[in-house]
mmCIF file of C-alpha atoms in Angstrom:
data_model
loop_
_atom_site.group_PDB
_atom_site.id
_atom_site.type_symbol
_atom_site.label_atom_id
_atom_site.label_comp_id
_atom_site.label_asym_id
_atom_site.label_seq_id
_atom_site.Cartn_x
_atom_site.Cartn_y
_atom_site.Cartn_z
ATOM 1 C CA UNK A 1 -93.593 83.897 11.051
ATOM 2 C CA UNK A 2 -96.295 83.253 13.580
ATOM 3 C CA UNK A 3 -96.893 85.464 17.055
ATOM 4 C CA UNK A 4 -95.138 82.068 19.185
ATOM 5 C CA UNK A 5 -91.922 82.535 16.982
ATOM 6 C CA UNK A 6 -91.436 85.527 17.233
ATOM 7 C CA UNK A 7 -92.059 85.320 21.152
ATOM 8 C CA UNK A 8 -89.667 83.082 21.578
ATOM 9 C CA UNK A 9 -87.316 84.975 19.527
ATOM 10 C CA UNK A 10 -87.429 87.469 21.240
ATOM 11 C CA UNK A 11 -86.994 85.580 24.623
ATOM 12 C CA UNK A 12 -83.716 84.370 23.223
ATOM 13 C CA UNK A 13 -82.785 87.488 22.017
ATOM 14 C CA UNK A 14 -83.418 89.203 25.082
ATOM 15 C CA UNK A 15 -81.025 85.959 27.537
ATOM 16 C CA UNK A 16 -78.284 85.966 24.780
ATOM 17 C CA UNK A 17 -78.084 89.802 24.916
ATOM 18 C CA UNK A 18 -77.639 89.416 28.802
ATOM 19 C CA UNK A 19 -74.786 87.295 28.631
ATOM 20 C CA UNK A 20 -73.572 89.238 25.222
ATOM 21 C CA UNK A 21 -71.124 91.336 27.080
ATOM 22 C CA UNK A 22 -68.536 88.470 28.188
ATOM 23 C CA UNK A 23 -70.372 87.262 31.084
ATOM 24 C CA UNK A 24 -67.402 85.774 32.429
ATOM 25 C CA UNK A 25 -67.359 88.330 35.047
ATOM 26 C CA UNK A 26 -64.185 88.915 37.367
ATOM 27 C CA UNK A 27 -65.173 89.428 40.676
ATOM 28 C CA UNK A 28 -62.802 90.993 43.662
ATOM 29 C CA UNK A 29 -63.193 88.255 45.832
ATOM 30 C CA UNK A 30 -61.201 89.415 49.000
ATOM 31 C CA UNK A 31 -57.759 88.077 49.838
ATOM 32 C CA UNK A 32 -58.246 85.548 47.053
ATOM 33 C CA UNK A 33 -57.809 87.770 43.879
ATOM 34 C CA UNK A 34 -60.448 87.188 41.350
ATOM 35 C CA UNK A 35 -62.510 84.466 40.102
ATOM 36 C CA UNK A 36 -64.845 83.909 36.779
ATOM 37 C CA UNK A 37 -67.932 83.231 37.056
ATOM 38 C CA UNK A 38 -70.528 82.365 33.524
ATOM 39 C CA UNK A 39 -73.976 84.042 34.210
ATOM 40 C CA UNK A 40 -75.775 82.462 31.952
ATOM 41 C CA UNK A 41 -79.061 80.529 32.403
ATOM 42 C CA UNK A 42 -79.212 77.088 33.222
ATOM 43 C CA UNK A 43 -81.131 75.032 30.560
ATOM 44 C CA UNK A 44 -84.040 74.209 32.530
ATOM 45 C CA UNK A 45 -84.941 77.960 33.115
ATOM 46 C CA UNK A 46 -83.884 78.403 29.530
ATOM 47 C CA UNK A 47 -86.698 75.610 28.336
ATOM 48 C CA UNK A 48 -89.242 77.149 30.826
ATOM 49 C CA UNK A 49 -89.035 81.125 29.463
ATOM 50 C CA UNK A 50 -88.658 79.605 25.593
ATOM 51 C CA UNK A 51 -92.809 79.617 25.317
ATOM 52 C CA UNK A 52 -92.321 76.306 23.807
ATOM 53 C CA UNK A 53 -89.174 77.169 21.128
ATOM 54 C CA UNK A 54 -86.485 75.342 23.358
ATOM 55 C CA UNK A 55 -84.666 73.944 19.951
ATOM 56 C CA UNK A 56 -85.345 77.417 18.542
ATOM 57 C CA UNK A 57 -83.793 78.440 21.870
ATOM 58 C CA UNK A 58 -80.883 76.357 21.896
ATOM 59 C CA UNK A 59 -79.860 77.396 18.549
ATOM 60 C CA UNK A 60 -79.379 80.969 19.621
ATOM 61 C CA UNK A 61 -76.994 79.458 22.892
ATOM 62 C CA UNK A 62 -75.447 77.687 20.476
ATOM 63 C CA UNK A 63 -74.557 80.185 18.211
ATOM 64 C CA UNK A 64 -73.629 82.318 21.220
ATOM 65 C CA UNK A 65 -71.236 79.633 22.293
ATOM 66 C CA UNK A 66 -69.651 79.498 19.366
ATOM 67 C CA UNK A 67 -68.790 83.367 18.864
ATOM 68 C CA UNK A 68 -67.862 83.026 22.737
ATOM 69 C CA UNK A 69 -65.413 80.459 22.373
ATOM 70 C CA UNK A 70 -64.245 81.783 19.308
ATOM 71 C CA UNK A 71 -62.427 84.709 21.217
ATOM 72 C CA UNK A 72 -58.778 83.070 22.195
ATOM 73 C CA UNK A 73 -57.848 85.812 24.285
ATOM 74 C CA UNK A 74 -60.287 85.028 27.047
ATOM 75 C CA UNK A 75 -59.083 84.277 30.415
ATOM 76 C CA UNK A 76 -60.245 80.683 31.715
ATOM 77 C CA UNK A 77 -62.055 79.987 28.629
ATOM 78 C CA UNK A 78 -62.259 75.963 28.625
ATOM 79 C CA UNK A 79 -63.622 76.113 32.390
ATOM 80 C CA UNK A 80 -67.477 75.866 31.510
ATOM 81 C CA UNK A 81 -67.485 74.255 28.481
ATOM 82 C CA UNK A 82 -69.496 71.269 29.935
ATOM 83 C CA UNK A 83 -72.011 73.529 31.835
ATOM 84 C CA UNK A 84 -72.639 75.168 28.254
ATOM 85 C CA UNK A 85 -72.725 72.428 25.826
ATOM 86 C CA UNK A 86 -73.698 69.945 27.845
ATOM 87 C CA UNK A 87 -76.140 71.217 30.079
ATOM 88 C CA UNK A 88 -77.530 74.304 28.923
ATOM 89 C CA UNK A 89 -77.547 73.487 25.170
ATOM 90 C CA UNK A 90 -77.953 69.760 26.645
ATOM 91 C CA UNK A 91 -81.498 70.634 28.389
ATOM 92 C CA UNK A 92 -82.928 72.955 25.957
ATOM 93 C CA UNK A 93 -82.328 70.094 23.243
ATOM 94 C CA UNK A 94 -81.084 67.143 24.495
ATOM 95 C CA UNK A 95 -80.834 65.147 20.559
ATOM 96 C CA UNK A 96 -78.761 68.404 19.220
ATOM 97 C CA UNK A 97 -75.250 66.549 18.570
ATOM 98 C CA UNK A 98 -73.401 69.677 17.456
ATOM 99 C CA UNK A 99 -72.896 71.347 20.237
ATOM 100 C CA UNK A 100 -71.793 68.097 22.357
ATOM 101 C CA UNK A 101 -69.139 66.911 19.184
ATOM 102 C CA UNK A 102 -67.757 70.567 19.228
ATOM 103 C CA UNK A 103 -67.327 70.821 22.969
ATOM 104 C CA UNK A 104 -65.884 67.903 23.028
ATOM 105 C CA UNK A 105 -63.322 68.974 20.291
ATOM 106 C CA UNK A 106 -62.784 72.199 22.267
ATOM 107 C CA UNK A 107 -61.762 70.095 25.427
ATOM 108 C CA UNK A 108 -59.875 67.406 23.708
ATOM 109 C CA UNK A 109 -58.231 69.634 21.223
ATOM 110 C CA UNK A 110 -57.391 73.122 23.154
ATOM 111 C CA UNK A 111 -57.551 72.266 26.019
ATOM 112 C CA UNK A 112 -55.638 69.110 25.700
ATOM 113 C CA UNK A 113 -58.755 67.495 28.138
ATOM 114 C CA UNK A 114 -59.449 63.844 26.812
ATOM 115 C CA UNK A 115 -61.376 62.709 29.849
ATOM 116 C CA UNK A 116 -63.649 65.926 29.587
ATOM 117 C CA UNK A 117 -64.405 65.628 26.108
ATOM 118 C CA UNK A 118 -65.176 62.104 26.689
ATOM 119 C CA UNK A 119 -67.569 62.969 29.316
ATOM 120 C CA UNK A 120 -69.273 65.460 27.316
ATOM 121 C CA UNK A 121 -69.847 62.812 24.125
ATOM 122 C CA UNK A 122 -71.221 60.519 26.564
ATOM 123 C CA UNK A 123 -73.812 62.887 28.295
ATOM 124 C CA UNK A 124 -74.569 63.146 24.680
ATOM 125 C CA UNK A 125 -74.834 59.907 23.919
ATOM 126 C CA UNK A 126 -76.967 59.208 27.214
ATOM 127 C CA UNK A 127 -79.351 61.543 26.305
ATOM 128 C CA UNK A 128 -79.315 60.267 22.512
ATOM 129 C CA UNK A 129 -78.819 56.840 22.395
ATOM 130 C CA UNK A 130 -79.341 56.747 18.498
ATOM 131 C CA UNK A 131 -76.746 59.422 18.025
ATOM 132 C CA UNK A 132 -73.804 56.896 16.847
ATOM 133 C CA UNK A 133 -71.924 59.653 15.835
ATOM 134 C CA UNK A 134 -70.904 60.269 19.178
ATOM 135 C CA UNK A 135 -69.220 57.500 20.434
ATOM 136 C CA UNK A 136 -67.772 57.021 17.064
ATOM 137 C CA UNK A 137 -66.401 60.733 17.394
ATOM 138 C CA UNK A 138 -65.011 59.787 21.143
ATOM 139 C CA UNK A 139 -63.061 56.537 19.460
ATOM 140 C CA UNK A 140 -61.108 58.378 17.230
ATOM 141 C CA UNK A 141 -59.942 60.553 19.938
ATOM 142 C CA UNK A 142 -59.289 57.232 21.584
ATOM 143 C CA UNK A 143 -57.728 56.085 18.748
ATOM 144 C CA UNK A 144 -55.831 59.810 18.177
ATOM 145 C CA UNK A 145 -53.783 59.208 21.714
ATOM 146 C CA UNK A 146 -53.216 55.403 21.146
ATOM 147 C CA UNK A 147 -55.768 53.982 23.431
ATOM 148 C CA UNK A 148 -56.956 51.412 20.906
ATOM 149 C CA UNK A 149 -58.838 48.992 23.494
ATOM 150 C CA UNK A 150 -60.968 52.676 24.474
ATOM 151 C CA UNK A 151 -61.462 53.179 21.497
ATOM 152 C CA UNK A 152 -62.594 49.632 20.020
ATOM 153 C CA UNK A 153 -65.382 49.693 23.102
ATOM 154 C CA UNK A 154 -66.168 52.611 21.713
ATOM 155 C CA UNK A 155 -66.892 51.809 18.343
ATOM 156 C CA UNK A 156 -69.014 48.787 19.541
ATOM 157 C CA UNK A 157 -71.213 50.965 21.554
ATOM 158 C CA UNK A 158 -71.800 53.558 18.054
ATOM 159 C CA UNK A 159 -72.212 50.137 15.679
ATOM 160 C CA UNK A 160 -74.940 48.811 18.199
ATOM 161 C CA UNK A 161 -76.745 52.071 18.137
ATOM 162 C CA UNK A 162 -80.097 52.027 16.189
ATOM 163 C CA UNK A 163 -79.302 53.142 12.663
ATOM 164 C CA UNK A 164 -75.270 53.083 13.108
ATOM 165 C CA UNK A 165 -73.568 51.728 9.730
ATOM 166 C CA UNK A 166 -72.702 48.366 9.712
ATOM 167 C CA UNK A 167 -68.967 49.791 8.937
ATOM 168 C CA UNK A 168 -68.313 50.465 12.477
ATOM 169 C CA UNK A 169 -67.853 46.962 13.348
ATOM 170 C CA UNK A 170 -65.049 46.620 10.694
ATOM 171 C CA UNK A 171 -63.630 49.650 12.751
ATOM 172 C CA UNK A 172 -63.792 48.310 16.157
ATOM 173 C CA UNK A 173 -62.139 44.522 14.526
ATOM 174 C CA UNK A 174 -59.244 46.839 13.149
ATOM 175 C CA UNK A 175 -59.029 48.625 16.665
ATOM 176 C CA UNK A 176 -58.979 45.683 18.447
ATOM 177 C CA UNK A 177 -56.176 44.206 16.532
ATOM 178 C CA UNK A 178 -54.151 47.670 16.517
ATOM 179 C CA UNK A 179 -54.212 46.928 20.776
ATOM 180 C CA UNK A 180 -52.725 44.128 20.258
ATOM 181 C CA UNK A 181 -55.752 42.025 20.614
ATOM 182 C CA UNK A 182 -55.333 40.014 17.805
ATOM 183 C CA UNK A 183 -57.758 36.660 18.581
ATOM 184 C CA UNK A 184 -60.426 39.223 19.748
ATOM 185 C CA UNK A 185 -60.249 41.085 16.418
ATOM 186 C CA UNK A 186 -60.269 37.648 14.421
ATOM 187 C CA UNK A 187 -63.286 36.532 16.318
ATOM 188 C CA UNK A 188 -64.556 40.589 15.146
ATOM 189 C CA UNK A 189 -63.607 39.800 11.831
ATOM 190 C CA UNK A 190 -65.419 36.588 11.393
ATOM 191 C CA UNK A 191 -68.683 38.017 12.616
ATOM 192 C CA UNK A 192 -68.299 40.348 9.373
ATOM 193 C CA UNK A 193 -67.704 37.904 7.244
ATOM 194 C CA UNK A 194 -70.710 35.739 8.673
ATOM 195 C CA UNK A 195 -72.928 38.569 8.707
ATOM 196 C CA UNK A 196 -75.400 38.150 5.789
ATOM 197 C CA UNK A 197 -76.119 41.552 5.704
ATOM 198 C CA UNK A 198 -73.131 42.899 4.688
ATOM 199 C CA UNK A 199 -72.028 43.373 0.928
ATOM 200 C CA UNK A 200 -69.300 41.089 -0.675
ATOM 201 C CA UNK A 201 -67.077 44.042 -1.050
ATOM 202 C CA UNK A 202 -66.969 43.986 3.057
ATOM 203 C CA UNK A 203 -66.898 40.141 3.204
ATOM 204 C CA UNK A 204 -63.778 40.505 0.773
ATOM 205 C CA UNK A 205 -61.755 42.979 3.780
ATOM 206 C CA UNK A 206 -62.737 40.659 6.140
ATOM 207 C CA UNK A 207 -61.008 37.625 4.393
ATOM 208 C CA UNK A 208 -58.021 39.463 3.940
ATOM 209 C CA UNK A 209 -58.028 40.605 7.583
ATOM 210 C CA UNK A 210 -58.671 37.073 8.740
ATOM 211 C CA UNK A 211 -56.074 35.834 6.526
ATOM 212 C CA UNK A 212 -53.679 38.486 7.709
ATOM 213 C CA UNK A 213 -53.998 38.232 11.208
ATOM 214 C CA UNK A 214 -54.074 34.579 11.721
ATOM 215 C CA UNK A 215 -50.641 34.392 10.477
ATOM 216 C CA UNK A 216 -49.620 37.063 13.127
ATOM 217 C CA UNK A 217 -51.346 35.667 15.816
ATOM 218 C CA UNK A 218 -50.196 32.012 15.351
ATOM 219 C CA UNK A 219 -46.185 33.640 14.978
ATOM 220 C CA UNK A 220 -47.204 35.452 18.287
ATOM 221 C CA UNK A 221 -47.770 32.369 19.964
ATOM 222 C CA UNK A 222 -45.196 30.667 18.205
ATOM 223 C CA UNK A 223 -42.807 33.237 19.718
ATOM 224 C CA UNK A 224 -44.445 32.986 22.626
ATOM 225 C CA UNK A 225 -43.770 29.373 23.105
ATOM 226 C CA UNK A 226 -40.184 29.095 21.676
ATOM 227 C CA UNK A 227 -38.915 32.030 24.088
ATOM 228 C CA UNK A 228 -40.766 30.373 27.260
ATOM 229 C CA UNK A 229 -38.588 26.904 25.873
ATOM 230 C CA UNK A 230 -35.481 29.204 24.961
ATOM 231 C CA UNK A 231 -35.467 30.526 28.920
ATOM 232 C CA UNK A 232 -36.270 26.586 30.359
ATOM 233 C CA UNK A 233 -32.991 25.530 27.992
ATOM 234 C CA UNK A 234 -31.210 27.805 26.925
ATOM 235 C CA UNK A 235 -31.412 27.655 23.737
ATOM 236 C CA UNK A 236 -34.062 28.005 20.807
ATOM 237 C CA UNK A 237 -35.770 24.441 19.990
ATOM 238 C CA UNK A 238 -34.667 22.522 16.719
ATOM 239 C CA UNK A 239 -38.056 21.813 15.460
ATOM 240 C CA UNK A 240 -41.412 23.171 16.315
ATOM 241 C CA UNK A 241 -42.569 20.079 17.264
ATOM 242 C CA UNK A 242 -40.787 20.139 20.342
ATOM 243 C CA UNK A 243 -42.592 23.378 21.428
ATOM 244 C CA UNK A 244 -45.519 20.625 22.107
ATOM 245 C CA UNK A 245 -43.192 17.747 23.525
ATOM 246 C CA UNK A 246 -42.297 20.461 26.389
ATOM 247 C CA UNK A 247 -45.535 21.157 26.674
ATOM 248 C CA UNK A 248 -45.391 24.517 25.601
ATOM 249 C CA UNK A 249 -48.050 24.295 23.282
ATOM 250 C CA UNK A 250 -50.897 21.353 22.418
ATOM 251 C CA UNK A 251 -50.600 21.719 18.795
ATOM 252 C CA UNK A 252 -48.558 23.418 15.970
ATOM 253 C CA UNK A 253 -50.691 25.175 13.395
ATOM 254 C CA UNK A 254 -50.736 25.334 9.858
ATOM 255 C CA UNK A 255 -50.710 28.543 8.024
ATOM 256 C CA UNK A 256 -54.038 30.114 5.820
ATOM 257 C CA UNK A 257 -52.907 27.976 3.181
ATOM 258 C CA UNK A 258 -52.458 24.678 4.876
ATOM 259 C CA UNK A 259 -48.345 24.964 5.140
ATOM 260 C CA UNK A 260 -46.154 24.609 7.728
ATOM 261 C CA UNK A 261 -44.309 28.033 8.937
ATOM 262 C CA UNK A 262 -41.050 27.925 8.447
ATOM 263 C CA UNK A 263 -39.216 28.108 11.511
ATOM 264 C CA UNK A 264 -34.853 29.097 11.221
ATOM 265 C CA UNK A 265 -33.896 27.037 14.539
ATOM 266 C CA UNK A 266 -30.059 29.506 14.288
ATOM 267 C CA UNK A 267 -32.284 32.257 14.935
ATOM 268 C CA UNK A 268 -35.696 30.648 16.533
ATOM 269 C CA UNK A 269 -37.684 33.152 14.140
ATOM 270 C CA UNK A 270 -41.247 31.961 12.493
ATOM 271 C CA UNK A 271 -42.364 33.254 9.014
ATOM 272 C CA UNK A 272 -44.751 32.514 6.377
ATOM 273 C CA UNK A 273 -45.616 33.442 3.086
ATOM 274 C CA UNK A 274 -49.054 32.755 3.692
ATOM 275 C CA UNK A 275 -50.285 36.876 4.846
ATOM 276 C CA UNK A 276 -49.437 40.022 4.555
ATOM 277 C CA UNK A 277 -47.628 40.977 7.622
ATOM 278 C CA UNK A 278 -48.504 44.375 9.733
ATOM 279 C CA UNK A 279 -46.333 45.613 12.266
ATOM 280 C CA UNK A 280 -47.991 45.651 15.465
#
């Protein structure tokens, strides 16, 4: 180990064992009981003292962090996890994803902090723009509290990241179409399947998704149309066909196979045999 490694060793050694001790310190502050307060070194003084180690550096925070936060019992324990993932570890090393993806899942997950954790993948992914991982990381916790639109933007921005799998965009098509969005994701889709880079195994998904949702899209606007002519009438129409007579719509389609949908005027419900139906 050369003379500069072991310098900057020790420099880290000597910062982590000031902070070592809890360094969330309660202080009396009068009249106002007691707040905590993190002494530990911002990152930019951190990079300055590390004689030229700062990843070697922002391994030891990290490590630090992670015994810190390890310890349940402390009081006020999700209140700096920004400053210290984000910022100091953030500085010191500003392509080190680890630290930003477990902040994140400290805010998000403990301390039940979505925005925050958010926040923190993004000041990652600012600093990183190749880091896919962390937008892709900030969907799914989109995804995990049912904000599928979030989370579809989010897997666009990871899939258009340099080096991102070409996967992701098959992600943010099926996130688009679990918000509901179901044109958007079949316009998605069809990008897939006209993509000649992709594999025929992913062309093959996107066929079936394509098949699959153009059947529920065109009953959505079926329904769409016969309860819009159900509330002008008062009553369902007896044939499609006069969803276009009132205007309601310019044309009735045909389903993926060329048929008609079959459309029970007693009930005014469209179906088809033609796709695999999902619920929404």
């Amino acid at each position: 180990m050369t003379r500069s490694v072991l310098a900057a060793l020790f420099a880290a050694s000597a910062i982590l064992a000031a902070t070592a001790r809890g360094r969330l310190v309660a202080l009396e502050d009068r009249g106002r009981g007691s707040e905590e307060l993190l002494y530990l070194p911002n990152g930019k003084y951190l990079r300055a003292v590390s004689l030229g180690h700062a990843s070697t550096v922002a391994d030891f925070v990290y490590l630090w962090a992670i015994q810190y936060y390890s310890d349940y019992d402390r009081a006020d324990r999700y209140r700096y996890v920004k400053q210290v993932f984000g910022e100091v570890i953030g500085e010191l090393d500003p392509a080190y994803t680890d630290p930003y993806w477990l902040g994140a899942l400290i805010l998000t997950t403990e301390a039940g902090d979505l925005e925050g954790g958010l926040a923190l993948l993004d000041t990652g992914f600012a600093k990183d723009p190749s880091a896919w991982i962390l937008p892709f990381l900030a969907g799914w916790e989109c995804d995990r509290v049912g904000q599928y639109d979030r989370a579809a933007r989010y897997f666009d921005r990871a899939a258009h990241a340099p080096g991102a799998p070409r996967e992701l965009f098959r992600l943010e098509a099926g996130m688009t179409a679990r918000g509901g969005k179901l044109r958007d994701a079949l316009a998605q889709w069809r990008s897939v399947l006209d993509d000649p880079r992709n594999d025929e195994g992913a062309r093959a998904i996107a066929t079936r998704q394509i098949r699959t949702l153009t059947v529920r899209a065109d009953i959505e606007d079926l329904d769409a149309a016969i309860a819009s002519y159900r509330a002008r009438s008062g009553a369902p129409p007896k044939r499609l066909s006069e969803l276009v007579q009132a205007g309601f719509m310019t044309s009735i389609p045909l389903d993926p196979n060329g048929e008609p949908y079959v459309y029970d005027p007693s009930t005014g419900k469209v179906t088809s045999a033609a796709g695999r139906l999902l619920p929404s």
